[in-house]
């Protein structure tokens, strides 16, 4: 066997050794984070309020060194929660508990069911090898409607979230694309387009994130909304998803026949046109013009809305008028 063949034969073993080394570094990082969380709880939250964000940034940097970017992002969220808002101690305790649960799950990840183990690795920040994914996961072909495209980021890394819905399978998929160094993410899909394409879903307890694979035809414009439900169904869907992924912030849903209602005391609500229930809109959207876009399309009547339903409320991302309209939230 020539040297190239030897390198090829040894590639899986080398990849396995790298994965094992990274798993060891992450486990060490998790153990350190557990000690820091214990110190925080034993010392009381007063110290968290007085110390500023410096200690949180230091801990987040340690998680980056441990190759656990998901943990680093969670630690930064702790720093952003401390001493912010009247109920910050309760919210900080809740986030600490979820982070502790994630750490303990990772330290026992080899004993978890396959789907939950994949979810834990993803939450910690272990990236999926897309080449290996193509070899291990069968592609799912469908006619996918682009429901929304929304950009965000933390100043260092731009993140683009694209939601798709499959006409035949009824599956919803999330495509993530990143851009660093001031560059925009590479993947861009216009809202309202229909794609005849294959998706590769990443392993998880509730598979949602996917990678776009082969496209079988040129994209076409589509207008018909997917099937939807009322606000109770949306909350039920999020609750059922939480059962499998307790770290889930939100779940994609389509609301049918809802009316956007601004309330000076409660904030914006989406009220069922055929019932007496409503769901609160995420308070972070209250000063965004996307809500007035939504109200303008509605005109006081019922509309179909796509968005993310979670513990902060409902984040509206698109609404169907004469066509699918993306919302600037």
PDB file of N, CA and C in Angstrom, residues 102-205:
ATOM      1  N   UNK A 102     -27.577  20.523  31.621  1.00  0.00           N
ATOM      2  CA  UNK A 102     -26.838  20.241  30.400  1.00  0.00           C
ATOM      3  C   UNK A 102     -25.458  19.667  30.724  1.00  0.00           C
ATOM      4  N   UNK A 103     -24.790  20.246  31.711  1.00  0.00           N
ATOM      5  CA  UNK A 103     -23.476  19.739  32.095  1.00  0.00           C
ATOM      6  C   UNK A 103     -23.532  18.307  32.586  1.00  0.00           C
ATOM      7  N   UNK A 104     -24.493  18.019  33.437  1.00  0.00           N
ATOM      8  CA  UNK A 104     -24.621  16.657  33.952  1.00  0.00           C
ATOM      9  C   UNK A 104     -24.992  15.679  32.837  1.00  0.00           C
ATOM     10  N   UNK A 105     -25.818  16.145  31.897  1.00  0.00           N
ATOM     11  CA  UNK A 105     -26.180  15.276  30.770  1.00  0.00           C
ATOM     12  C   UNK A 105     -24.956  14.974  29.919  1.00  0.00           C
ATOM     13  N   UNK A 106     -24.097  15.971  29.698  1.00  0.00           N
ATOM     14  CA  UNK A 106     -22.920  15.718  28.872  1.00  0.00           C
ATOM     15  C   UNK A 106     -21.960  14.749  29.563  1.00  0.00           C
ATOM     16  N   UNK A 107     -21.810  14.884  30.867  1.00  0.00           N
ATOM     17  CA  UNK A 107     -20.904  13.981  31.579  1.00  0.00           C
ATOM     18  C   UNK A 107     -21.404  12.537  31.551  1.00  0.00           C
ATOM     19  N   UNK A 108     -22.680  12.339  31.215  1.00  0.00           N
ATOM     20  CA  UNK A 108     -23.265  10.993  31.114  1.00  0.00           C
ATOM     21  C   UNK A 108     -23.779  10.717  29.708  1.00  0.00           C
ATOM     22  N   UNK A 109     -23.231  11.428  28.717  1.00  0.00           N
ATOM     23  CA  UNK A 109     -23.809  11.391  27.376  1.00  0.00           C
ATOM     24  C   UNK A 109     -23.771   9.994  26.776  1.00  0.00           C
ATOM     25  N   UNK A 110     -22.782   9.174  27.128  1.00  0.00           N
ATOM     26  CA  UNK A 110     -22.699   7.826  26.571  1.00  0.00           C
ATOM     27  C   UNK A 110     -23.800   6.908  27.082  1.00  0.00           C
ATOM     28  N   UNK A 111     -24.489   7.332  28.149  1.00  0.00           N
ATOM     29  CA  UNK A 111     -25.562   6.508  28.704  1.00  0.00           C
ATOM     30  C   UNK A 111     -26.950   6.989  28.289  1.00  0.00           C
ATOM     31  N   UNK A 112     -27.006   8.041  27.488  1.00  0.00           N
ATOM     32  CA  UNK A 112     -28.290   8.603  27.076  1.00  0.00           C
ATOM     33  C   UNK A 112     -28.802   7.935  25.808  1.00  0.00           C
ATOM     34  N   UNK A 113     -30.119   7.970  25.581  1.00  0.00           N
ATOM     35  CA  UNK A 113     -30.648   7.500  24.295  1.00  0.00           C
ATOM     36  C   UNK A 113     -30.020   8.293  23.151  1.00  0.00           C
ATOM     37  N   UNK A 114     -29.925   7.682  21.988  1.00  0.00           N
ATOM     38  CA  UNK A 114     -29.177   8.258  20.872  1.00  0.00           C
ATOM     39  C   UNK A 114     -29.646   9.665  20.509  1.00  0.00           C
ATOM     40  N   UNK A 115     -30.960   9.855  20.401  1.00  0.00           N
ATOM     41  CA  UNK A 115     -31.474  11.164  20.022  1.00  0.00           C
ATOM     42  C   UNK A 115     -31.163  12.225  21.053  1.00  0.00           C
ATOM     43  N   UNK A 116     -31.364  11.906  22.329  1.00  0.00           N
ATOM     44  CA  UNK A 116     -31.084  12.866  23.395  1.00  0.00           C
ATOM     45  C   UNK A 116     -29.593  13.152  23.475  1.00  0.00           C
ATOM     46  N   UNK A 117     -28.752  12.129  23.277  1.00  0.00           N
ATOM     47  CA  UNK A 117     -27.304  12.335  23.289  1.00  0.00           C
ATOM     48  C   UNK A 117     -26.891  13.305  22.190  1.00  0.00           C
ATOM     49  N   UNK A 118     -27.490  13.160  20.999  1.00  0.00           N
ATOM     50  CA  UNK A 118     -27.179  14.079  19.901  1.00  0.00           C
ATOM     51  C   UNK A 118     -27.607  15.498  20.242  1.00  0.00           C
ATOM     52  N   UNK A 119     -28.765  15.640  20.904  1.00  0.00           N
ATOM     53  CA  UNK A 119     -29.227  16.958  21.324  1.00  0.00           C
ATOM     54  C   UNK A 119     -28.256  17.586  22.314  1.00  0.00           C
ATOM     55  N   UNK A 120     -27.800  16.809  23.287  1.00  0.00           N
ATOM     56  CA  UNK A 120     -26.865  17.327  24.298  1.00  0.00           C
ATOM     57  C   UNK A 120     -25.565  17.771  23.648  1.00  0.00           C
ATOM     58  N   UNK A 121     -25.029  16.969  22.754  1.00  0.00           N
ATOM     59  CA  UNK A 121     -23.779  17.350  22.073  1.00  0.00           C
ATOM     60  C   UNK A 121     -23.970  18.638  21.279  1.00  0.00           C
ATOM     61  N   UNK A 122     -25.119  18.763  20.631  1.00  0.00           N
ATOM     62  CA  UNK A 122     -25.380  19.974  19.864  1.00  0.00           C
ATOM     63  C   UNK A 122     -25.478  21.188  20.773  1.00  0.00           C
ATOM     64  N   UNK A 123     -26.149  21.057  21.922  1.00  0.00           N
ATOM     65  CA  UNK A 123     -26.296  22.177  22.855  1.00  0.00           C
ATOM     66  C   UNK A 123     -24.959  22.596  23.437  1.00  0.00           C
ATOM     67  N   UNK A 124     -24.078  21.648  23.645  1.00  0.00           N
ATOM     68  CA  UNK A 124     -22.744  21.961  24.168  1.00  0.00           C
ATOM     69  C   UNK A 124     -21.927  22.686  23.103  1.00  0.00           C
ATOM     70  N   UNK A 125     -22.175  22.360  21.840  1.00  0.00           N
ATOM     71  CA  UNK A 125     -21.471  23.032  20.765  1.00  0.00           C
ATOM     72  C   UNK A 125     -20.654  22.130  19.884  1.00  0.00           C
ATOM     73  N   UNK A 126     -20.895  20.826  19.928  1.00  0.00           N
ATOM     74  CA  UNK A 126     -20.181  19.894  19.056  1.00  0.00           C
ATOM     75  C   UNK A 126     -20.822  19.947  17.677  1.00  0.00           C
ATOM     76  N   UNK A 127     -20.057  20.403  16.696  1.00  0.00           N
ATOM     77  CA  UNK A 127     -20.583  20.565  15.342  1.00  0.00           C
ATOM     78  C   UNK A 127     -20.752  19.207  14.660  1.00  0.00           C
ATOM     79  N   UNK A 128     -21.752  19.126  13.813  1.00  0.00           N
ATOM     80  CA  UNK A 128     -21.991  17.908  13.032  1.00  0.00           C
ATOM     81  C   UNK A 128     -21.102  17.930  11.793  1.00  0.00           C
ATOM     82  N   UNK A 129     -20.452  16.826  11.524  1.00  0.00           N
ATOM     83  CA  UNK A 129     -19.633  16.670  10.321  1.00  0.00           C
ATOM     84  C   UNK A 129     -20.589  16.459   9.148  1.00  0.00           C
ATOM     85  N   UNK A 130     -20.716  17.479   8.301  1.00  0.00           N
ATOM     86  CA  UNK A 130     -21.696  17.391   7.217  1.00  0.00           C
ATOM     87  C   UNK A 130     -21.351  16.296   6.214  1.00  0.00           C
ATOM     88  N   UNK A 131     -20.050  16.034   6.015  1.00  0.00           N
ATOM     89  CA  UNK A 131     -19.657  14.954   5.102  1.00  0.00           C
ATOM     90  C   UNK A 131     -20.106  13.604   5.662  1.00  0.00           C
ATOM     91  N   UNK A 132     -19.888  13.407   6.959  1.00  0.00           N
ATOM     92  CA  UNK A 132     -20.331  12.162   7.585  1.00  0.00           C
ATOM     93  C   UNK A 132     -21.852  12.087   7.625  1.00  0.00           C
ATOM     94  N   UNK A 133     -22.501  13.244   7.778  1.00  0.00           N
ATOM     95  CA  UNK A 133     -23.966  13.277   7.816  1.00  0.00           C
ATOM     96  C   UNK A 133     -24.532  12.762   6.500  1.00  0.00           C
ATOM     97  N   UNK A 134     -23.939  13.178   5.390  1.00  0.00           N
ATOM     98  CA  UNK A 134     -24.423  12.741   4.078  1.00  0.00           C
ATOM     99  C   UNK A 134     -24.298  11.241   3.901  1.00  0.00           C
ATOM    100  N   UNK A 135     -23.340  10.625   4.583  1.00  0.00           N
ATOM    101  CA  UNK A 135     -23.137   9.178   4.458  1.00  0.00           C
ATOM    102  C   UNK A 135     -24.033   8.381   5.413  1.00  0.00           C
ATOM    103  N   UNK A 136     -24.492   9.032   6.493  1.00  0.00           N
ATOM    104  CA  UNK A 136     -25.218   8.290   7.523  1.00  0.00           C
ATOM    105  C   UNK A 136     -26.714   8.579   7.575  1.00  0.00           C
ATOM    106  N   UNK A 137     -27.153   9.687   6.984  1.00  0.00           N
ATOM    107  CA  UNK A 137     -28.560  10.079   7.070  1.00  0.00           C
ATOM    108  C   UNK A 137     -29.164  10.090   5.666  1.00  0.00           C
ATOM    109  N   UNK A 138     -30.292   9.407   5.444  1.00  0.00           N
ATOM    110  CA  UNK A 138     -30.922   9.450   4.119  1.00  0.00           C
ATOM    111  C   UNK A 138     -31.509  10.831   3.857  1.00  0.00           C
ATOM    112  N   UNK A 139     -31.364  11.354   2.645  1.00  0.00           N
ATOM    113  CA  UNK A 139     -31.926  12.677   2.340  1.00  0.00           C
ATOM    114  C   UNK A 139     -33.449  12.626   2.313  1.00  0.00           C
ATOM    115  N   UNK A 140     -34.044  13.739   2.682  1.00  0.00           N
ATOM    116  CA  UNK A 140     -35.506  13.852   2.651  1.00  0.00           C
ATOM    117  C   UNK A 140     -35.872  14.852   1.553  1.00  0.00           C
ATOM    118  N   UNK A 141     -36.464  14.332   0.493  1.00  0.00           N
ATOM    119  CA  UNK A 141     -36.854  15.198  -0.623  1.00  0.00           C
ATOM    120  C   UNK A 141     -38.279  15.680  -0.439  1.00  0.00           C
ATOM    121  N   UNK A 142     -38.486  16.962  -0.702  1.00  0.00           N
ATOM    122  CA  UNK A 142     -39.820  17.542  -0.591  1.00  0.00           C
ATOM    123  C   UNK A 142     -39.818  18.855  -1.375  1.00  0.00           C
ATOM    124  N   UNK A 143     -40.995  19.461  -1.472  1.00  0.00           N
ATOM    125  CA  UNK A 143     -41.113  20.810  -1.998  1.00  0.00           C
ATOM    126  C   UNK A 143     -41.176  21.743  -0.786  1.00  0.00           C
ATOM    127  N   UNK A 144     -40.052  22.427  -0.536  1.00  0.00           N
ATOM    128  CA  UNK A 144     -39.880  23.187   0.691  1.00  0.00           C
ATOM    129  C   UNK A 144     -40.214  24.657   0.465  1.00  0.00           C
ATOM    130  N   UNK A 145     -41.132  25.190   1.269  1.00  0.00           N
ATOM    131  CA  UNK A 145     -41.478  26.602   1.228  1.00  0.00           C
ATOM    132  C   UNK A 145     -40.578  27.374   2.188  1.00  0.00           C
ATOM    133  N   UNK A 146     -39.944  28.437   1.702  1.00  0.00           N
ATOM    134  CA  UNK A 146     -39.114  29.289   2.556  1.00  0.00           C
ATOM    135  C   UNK A 146     -40.045  30.201   3.358  1.00  0.00           C
ATOM    136  N   UNK A 147     -40.138  29.938   4.656  1.00  0.00           N
ATOM    137  CA  UNK A 147     -41.069  30.670   5.512  1.00  0.00           C
ATOM    138  C   UNK A 147     -40.480  31.979   6.028  1.00  0.00           C
ATOM    139  N   UNK A 148     -39.199  31.974   6.362  1.00  0.00           N
ATOM    140  CA  UNK A 148     -38.589  33.195   6.886  1.00  0.00           C
ATOM    141  C   UNK A 148     -37.079  33.106   6.782  1.00  0.00           C
ATOM    142  N   UNK A 149     -36.456  34.272   6.788  1.00  0.00           N
ATOM    143  CA  UNK A 149     -34.997  34.383   6.854  1.00  0.00           C
ATOM    144  C   UNK A 149     -34.686  35.550   7.778  1.00  0.00           C
ATOM    145  N   UNK A 150     -33.941  35.270   8.839  1.00  0.00           N
ATOM    146  CA  UNK A 150     -33.695  36.290   9.860  1.00  0.00           C
ATOM    147  C   UNK A 150     -32.228  36.255  10.271  1.00  0.00           C
ATOM    148  N   UNK A 151     -31.615  37.422  10.296  1.00  0.00           N
ATOM    149  CA  UNK A 151     -30.207  37.541  10.659  1.00  0.00           C
ATOM    150  C   UNK A 151     -30.052  38.009  12.099  1.00  0.00           C
ATOM    151  N   UNK A 152     -29.003  37.536  12.741  1.00  0.00           N
ATOM    152  CA  UNK A 152     -28.648  37.955  14.088  1.00  0.00           C
ATOM    153  C   UNK A 152     -27.163  37.763  14.280  1.00  0.00           C
ATOM    154  N   UNK A 153     -26.707  37.877  15.514  1.00  0.00           N
ATOM    155  CA  UNK A 153     -25.292  37.682  15.780  1.00  0.00           C
ATOM    156  C   UNK A 153     -24.887  38.326  17.086  1.00  0.00           C
ATOM    157  N   UNK A 154     -23.633  38.108  17.455  1.00  0.00           N
ATOM    158  CA  UNK A 154     -23.118  38.634  18.707  1.00  0.00           C
ATOM    159  C   UNK A 154     -21.997  39.648  18.491  1.00  0.00           C
ATOM    160  N   UNK A 155     -21.886  40.189  17.282  1.00  0.00           N
ATOM    161  CA  UNK A 155     -20.826  41.131  16.984  1.00  0.00           C
ATOM    162  C   UNK A 155     -19.588  40.491  16.387  1.00  0.00           C
ATOM    163  N   UNK A 156     -19.362  39.233  16.716  1.00  0.00           N
ATOM    164  CA  UNK A 156     -18.206  38.505  16.166  1.00  0.00           C
ATOM    165  C   UNK A 156     -18.617  37.564  15.053  1.00  0.00           C
ATOM    166  N   UNK A 157     -19.818  37.011  15.168  1.00  0.00           N
ATOM    167  CA  UNK A 157     -20.278  36.012  14.202  1.00  0.00           C
ATOM    168  C   UNK A 157     -21.714  36.327  13.804  1.00  0.00           C
ATOM    169  N   UNK A 158     -21.943  36.494  12.512  1.00  0.00           N
ATOM    170  CA  UNK A 158     -23.299  36.716  12.004  1.00  0.00           C
ATOM    171  C   UNK A 158     -23.979  35.372  11.798  1.00  0.00           C
ATOM    172  N   UNK A 159     -25.244  35.279  12.209  1.00  0.00           N
ATOM    173  CA  UNK A 159     -26.008  34.037  12.103  1.00  0.00           C
ATOM    174  C   UNK A 159     -27.276  34.290  11.302  1.00  0.00           C
ATOM    175  N   UNK A 160     -27.548  33.442  10.342  1.00  0.00           N
ATOM    176  CA  UNK A 160     -28.771  33.538   9.543  1.00  0.00           C
ATOM    177  C   UNK A 160     -29.613  32.282   9.796  1.00  0.00           C
ATOM    178  N   UNK A 161     -30.877  32.500  10.175  1.00  0.00           N
ATOM    179  CA  UNK A 161     -31.810  31.405  10.447  1.00  0.00           C
ATOM    180  C   UNK A 161     -32.864  31.394   9.341  1.00  0.00           C
ATOM    181  N   UNK A 162     -32.945  30.285   8.633  1.00  0.00           N
ATOM    182  CA  UNK A 162     -33.910  30.136   7.544  1.00  0.00           C
ATOM    183  C   UNK A 162     -34.842  28.983   7.873  1.00  0.00           C
ATOM    184  N   UNK A 163     -36.140  29.266   7.898  1.00  0.00           N
ATOM    185  CA  UNK A 163     -37.145  28.235   8.188  1.00  0.00           C
ATOM    186  C   UNK A 163     -37.785  27.764   6.892  1.00  0.00           C
ATOM    187  N   UNK A 164     -37.933  26.443   6.779  1.00  0.00           N
ATOM    188  CA  UNK A 164     -38.573  25.810   5.625  1.00  0.00           C
ATOM    189  C   UNK A 164     -39.708  24.906   6.088  1.00  0.00           C
ATOM    190  N   UNK A 165     -40.689  24.730   5.228  1.00  0.00           N
ATOM    191  CA  UNK A 165     -41.775  23.778   5.512  1.00  0.00           C
ATOM    192  C   UNK A 165     -41.996  22.895   4.295  1.00  0.00           C
ATOM    193  N   UNK A 166     -42.052  21.571   4.519  1.00  0.00           N
ATOM    194  CA  UNK A 166     -42.244  20.607   3.442  1.00  0.00           C
ATOM    195  C   UNK A 166     -43.717  20.391   3.133  1.00  0.00           C
ATOM    196  N   UNK A 167     -44.084  20.563   1.862  1.00  0.00           N
ATOM    197  CA  UNK A 167     -45.491  20.459   1.474  1.00  0.00           C
ATOM    198  C   UNK A 167     -46.020  19.045   1.649  1.00  0.00           C
ATOM    199  N   UNK A 168     -45.252  18.022   1.265  1.00  0.00           N
ATOM    200  CA  UNK A 168     -45.726  16.639   1.334  1.00  0.00           C
ATOM    201  C   UNK A 168     -45.514  16.017   2.714  1.00  0.00           C
ATOM    202  N   UNK A 169     -44.355  16.245   3.302  1.00  0.00           N
ATOM    203  CA  UNK A 169     -44.036  15.597   4.577  1.00  0.00           C
ATOM    204  C   UNK A 169     -44.599  16.338   5.779  1.00  0.00           C
ATOM    205  N   UNK A 170     -44.889  17.635   5.632  1.00  0.00           N
ATOM    206  CA  UNK A 170     -45.325  18.431   6.772  1.00  0.00           C
ATOM    207  C   UNK A 170     -44.213  18.769   7.739  1.00  0.00           C
ATOM    208  N   UNK A 171     -42.961  18.433   7.393  1.00  0.00           N
ATOM    209  CA  UNK A 171     -41.829  18.699   8.275  1.00  0.00           C
ATOM    210  C   UNK A 171     -41.421  20.178   8.200  1.00  0.00           C
ATOM    211  N   UNK A 172     -40.967  20.706   9.334  1.00  0.00           N
ATOM    212  CA  UNK A 172     -40.371  22.037   9.382  1.00  0.00           C
ATOM    213  C   UNK A 172     -38.886  21.865   9.622  1.00  0.00           C
ATOM    214  N   UNK A 173     -38.078  22.665   8.947  1.00  0.00           N
ATOM    215  CA  UNK A 173     -36.627  22.533   9.031  1.00  0.00           C
ATOM    216  C   UNK A 173     -35.990  23.898   9.241  1.00  0.00           C
ATOM    217  N   UNK A 174     -34.883  23.901   9.967  1.00  0.00           N
ATOM    218  CA  UNK A 174     -34.114  25.113  10.224  1.00  0.00           C
ATOM    219  C   UNK A 174     -32.747  24.977   9.562  1.00  0.00           C
ATOM    220  N   UNK A 175     -32.428  25.913   8.689  1.00  0.00           N
ATOM    221  CA  UNK A 175     -31.100  26.004   8.091  1.00  0.00           C
ATOM    222  C   UNK A 175     -30.345  27.137   8.777  1.00  0.00           C
ATOM    223  N   UNK A 176     -29.133  26.857   9.223  1.00  0.00           N
ATOM    224  CA  UNK A 176     -28.292  27.873   9.845  1.00  0.00           C
ATOM    225  C   UNK A 176     -27.086  28.137   8.953  1.00  0.00           C
ATOM    226  N   UNK A 177     -26.774  29.423   8.800  1.00  0.00           N
ATOM    227  CA  UNK A 177     -25.616  29.826   8.016  1.00  0.00           C
ATOM    228  C   UNK A 177     -24.885  30.913   8.791  1.00  0.00           C
ATOM    229  N   UNK A 178     -23.561  30.917   8.698  1.00  0.00           N
ATOM    230  CA  UNK A 178     -22.749  31.831   9.516  1.00  0.00           C
ATOM    231  C   UNK A 178     -21.812  32.647   8.637  1.00  0.00           C
ATOM    232  N   UNK A 179     -21.457  33.816   9.146  1.00  0.00           N
ATOM    233  CA  UNK A 179     -20.477  34.671   8.502  1.00  0.00           C
ATOM    234  C   UNK A 179     -19.639  35.368   9.550  1.00  0.00           C
ATOM    235  N   UNK A 180     -18.335  35.337   9.387  1.00  0.00           N
ATOM    236  CA  UNK A 180     -17.429  35.973  10.335  1.00  0.00           C
ATOM    237  C   UNK A 180     -16.609  37.050   9.671  1.00  0.00           C
ATOM    238  N   UNK A 181     -15.964  37.870  10.508  1.00  0.00           N
ATOM    239  CA  UNK A 181     -15.099  38.920   9.982  1.00  0.00           C
ATOM    240  C   UNK A 181     -15.836  39.979   9.195  1.00  0.00           C
ATOM    241  N   UNK A 182     -17.087  40.268   9.586  1.00  0.00           N
ATOM    242  CA  UNK A 182     -17.868  41.272   8.881  1.00  0.00           C
ATOM    243  C   UNK A 182     -18.539  40.785   7.618  1.00  0.00           C
ATOM    244  N   UNK A 183     -18.390  39.515   7.286  1.00  0.00           N
ATOM    245  CA  UNK A 183     -19.016  38.954   6.092  1.00  0.00           C
ATOM    246  C   UNK A 183     -20.413  38.436   6.415  1.00  0.00           C
ATOM    247  N   UNK A 184     -21.312  38.597   5.465  1.00  0.00           N
ATOM    248  CA  UNK A 184     -22.668  38.066   5.624  1.00  0.00           C
ATOM    249  C   UNK A 184     -22.653  36.559   5.414  1.00  0.00           C
ATOM    250  N   UNK A 185     -23.557  35.823   6.034  1.00  0.00           N
ATOM    251  CA  UNK A 185     -23.646  34.379   5.775  1.00  0.00           C
ATOM    252  C   UNK A 185     -23.863  34.096   4.292  1.00  0.00           C
ATOM    253  N   UNK A 186     -23.319  32.967   3.837  1.00  0.00           N
ATOM    254  CA  UNK A 186     -23.358  32.666   2.409  1.00  0.00           C
ATOM    255  C   UNK A 186     -24.748  32.274   1.924  1.00  0.00           C
ATOM    256  N   UNK A 187     -25.453  31.432   2.675  1.00  0.00           N
ATOM    257  CA  UNK A 187     -26.746  30.925   2.217  1.00  0.00           C
ATOM    258  C   UNK A 187     -27.817  32.007   2.348  1.00  0.00           C
ATOM    259  N   UNK A 188     -28.553  32.238   1.271  1.00  0.00           N
ATOM    260  CA  UNK A 188     -29.639  33.210   1.277  1.00  0.00           C
ATOM    261  C   UNK A 188     -30.767  32.674   0.402  1.00  0.00           C
ATOM    262  N   UNK A 189     -31.988  32.642   0.953  1.00  0.00           N
ATOM    263  CA  UNK A 189     -33.156  32.147   0.238  1.00  0.00           C
ATOM    264  C   UNK A 189     -34.292  33.141   0.422  1.00  0.00           C
ATOM    265  N   UNK A 190     -34.893  33.575  -0.656  1.00  0.00           N
ATOM    266  CA  UNK A 190     -35.970  34.553  -0.581  1.00  0.00           C
ATOM    267  C   UNK A 190     -37.225  33.932   0.039  1.00  0.00           C
ATOM    268  N   UNK A 191     -37.844  34.672   0.943  1.00  0.00           N
ATOM    269  CA  UNK A 191     -39.081  34.215   1.575  1.00  0.00           C
ATOM    270  C   UNK A 191     -40.168  34.073   0.509  1.00  0.00           C
ATOM    271  N   UNK A 192     -40.895  32.959   0.562  1.00  0.00           N
ATOM    272  CA  UNK A 192     -41.957  32.701  -0.400  1.00  0.00           C
ATOM    273  C   UNK A 192     -41.554  31.804  -1.546  1.00  0.00           C
ATOM    274  N   UNK A 193     -40.255  31.471  -1.633  1.00  0.00           N
ATOM    275  CA  UNK A 193     -39.814  30.562  -2.688  1.00  0.00           C
ATOM    276  C   UNK A 193     -40.133  29.117  -2.320  1.00  0.00           C
ATOM    277  N   UNK A 194     -40.384  28.298  -3.344  1.00  0.00           N
ATOM    278  CA  UNK A 194     -40.547  26.866  -3.155  1.00  0.00           C
ATOM    279  C   UNK A 194     -39.374  26.138  -3.763  1.00  0.00           C
ATOM    280  N   UNK A 195     -38.761  25.235  -2.998  1.00  0.00           N
ATOM    281  CA  UNK A 195     -37.577  24.507  -3.441  1.00  0.00           C
ATOM    282  C   UNK A 195     -37.880  23.016  -3.513  1.00  0.00           C
ATOM    283  N   UNK A 196     -37.641  22.421  -4.678  1.00  0.00           N
ATOM    284  CA  UNK A 196     -37.669  20.963  -4.802  1.00  0.00           C
ATOM    285  C   UNK A 196     -36.256  20.498  -4.482  1.00  0.00           C
ATOM    286  N   UNK A 197     -36.052  20.041  -3.242  1.00  0.00           N
ATOM    287  CA  UNK A 197     -34.682  19.803  -2.783  1.00  0.00           C
ATOM    288  C   UNK A 197     -34.639  18.706  -1.737  1.00  0.00           C
ATOM    289  N   UNK A 198     -33.412  18.224  -1.509  1.00  0.00           N
ATOM    290  CA  UNK A 198     -33.139  17.249  -0.449  1.00  0.00           C
ATOM    291  C   UNK A 198     -32.605  17.996   0.786  1.00  0.00           C
ATOM    292  N   UNK A 199     -33.061  17.575   1.943  1.00  0.00           N
ATOM    293  CA  UNK A 199     -32.509  18.064   3.203  1.00  0.00           C
ATOM    294  C   UNK A 199     -31.934  16.883   3.977  1.00  0.00           C
ATOM    295  N   UNK A 200     -30.851  17.152   4.691  1.00  0.00           N
ATOM    296  CA  UNK A 200     -30.267  16.185   5.614  1.00  0.00           C
ATOM    297  C   UNK A 200     -30.510  16.690   7.034  1.00  0.00           C
ATOM    298  N   UNK A 201     -31.355  15.997   7.780  1.00  0.00           N
ATOM    299  CA  UNK A 201     -31.674  16.428   9.135  1.00  0.00           C
ATOM    300  C   UNK A 201     -30.587  15.962  10.103  1.00  0.00           C
ATOM    301  N   UNK A 202     -30.153  16.869  10.973  1.00  0.00           N
ATOM    302  CA  UNK A 202     -29.148  16.533  11.965  1.00  0.00           C
ATOM    303  C   UNK A 202     -29.773  15.655  13.050  1.00  0.00           C
ATOM    304  N   UNK A 203     -29.044  14.679  13.580  1.00  0.00           N
ATOM    305  CA  UNK A 203     -29.592  13.830  14.645  1.00  0.00           C
ATOM    306  C   UNK A 203     -29.965  14.664  15.880  1.00  0.00           C
ATOM    307  N   UNK A 204     -31.082  14.354  16.483  1.00  0.00           N
ATOM    308  CA  UNK A 204     -31.550  15.049  17.687  1.00  0.00           C
ATOM    309  C   UNK A 204     -32.756  14.300  18.222  1.00  0.00           C
ATOM    310  N   UNK A 205     -33.107  14.597  19.474  1.00  0.00           N
ATOM    311  CA  UNK A 205     -34.319  14.018  20.030  1.00  0.00           C
ATOM    312  C   UNK A 205     -35.541  14.503  19.252  1.00  0.00           C
TER     313      UNK A 205
END
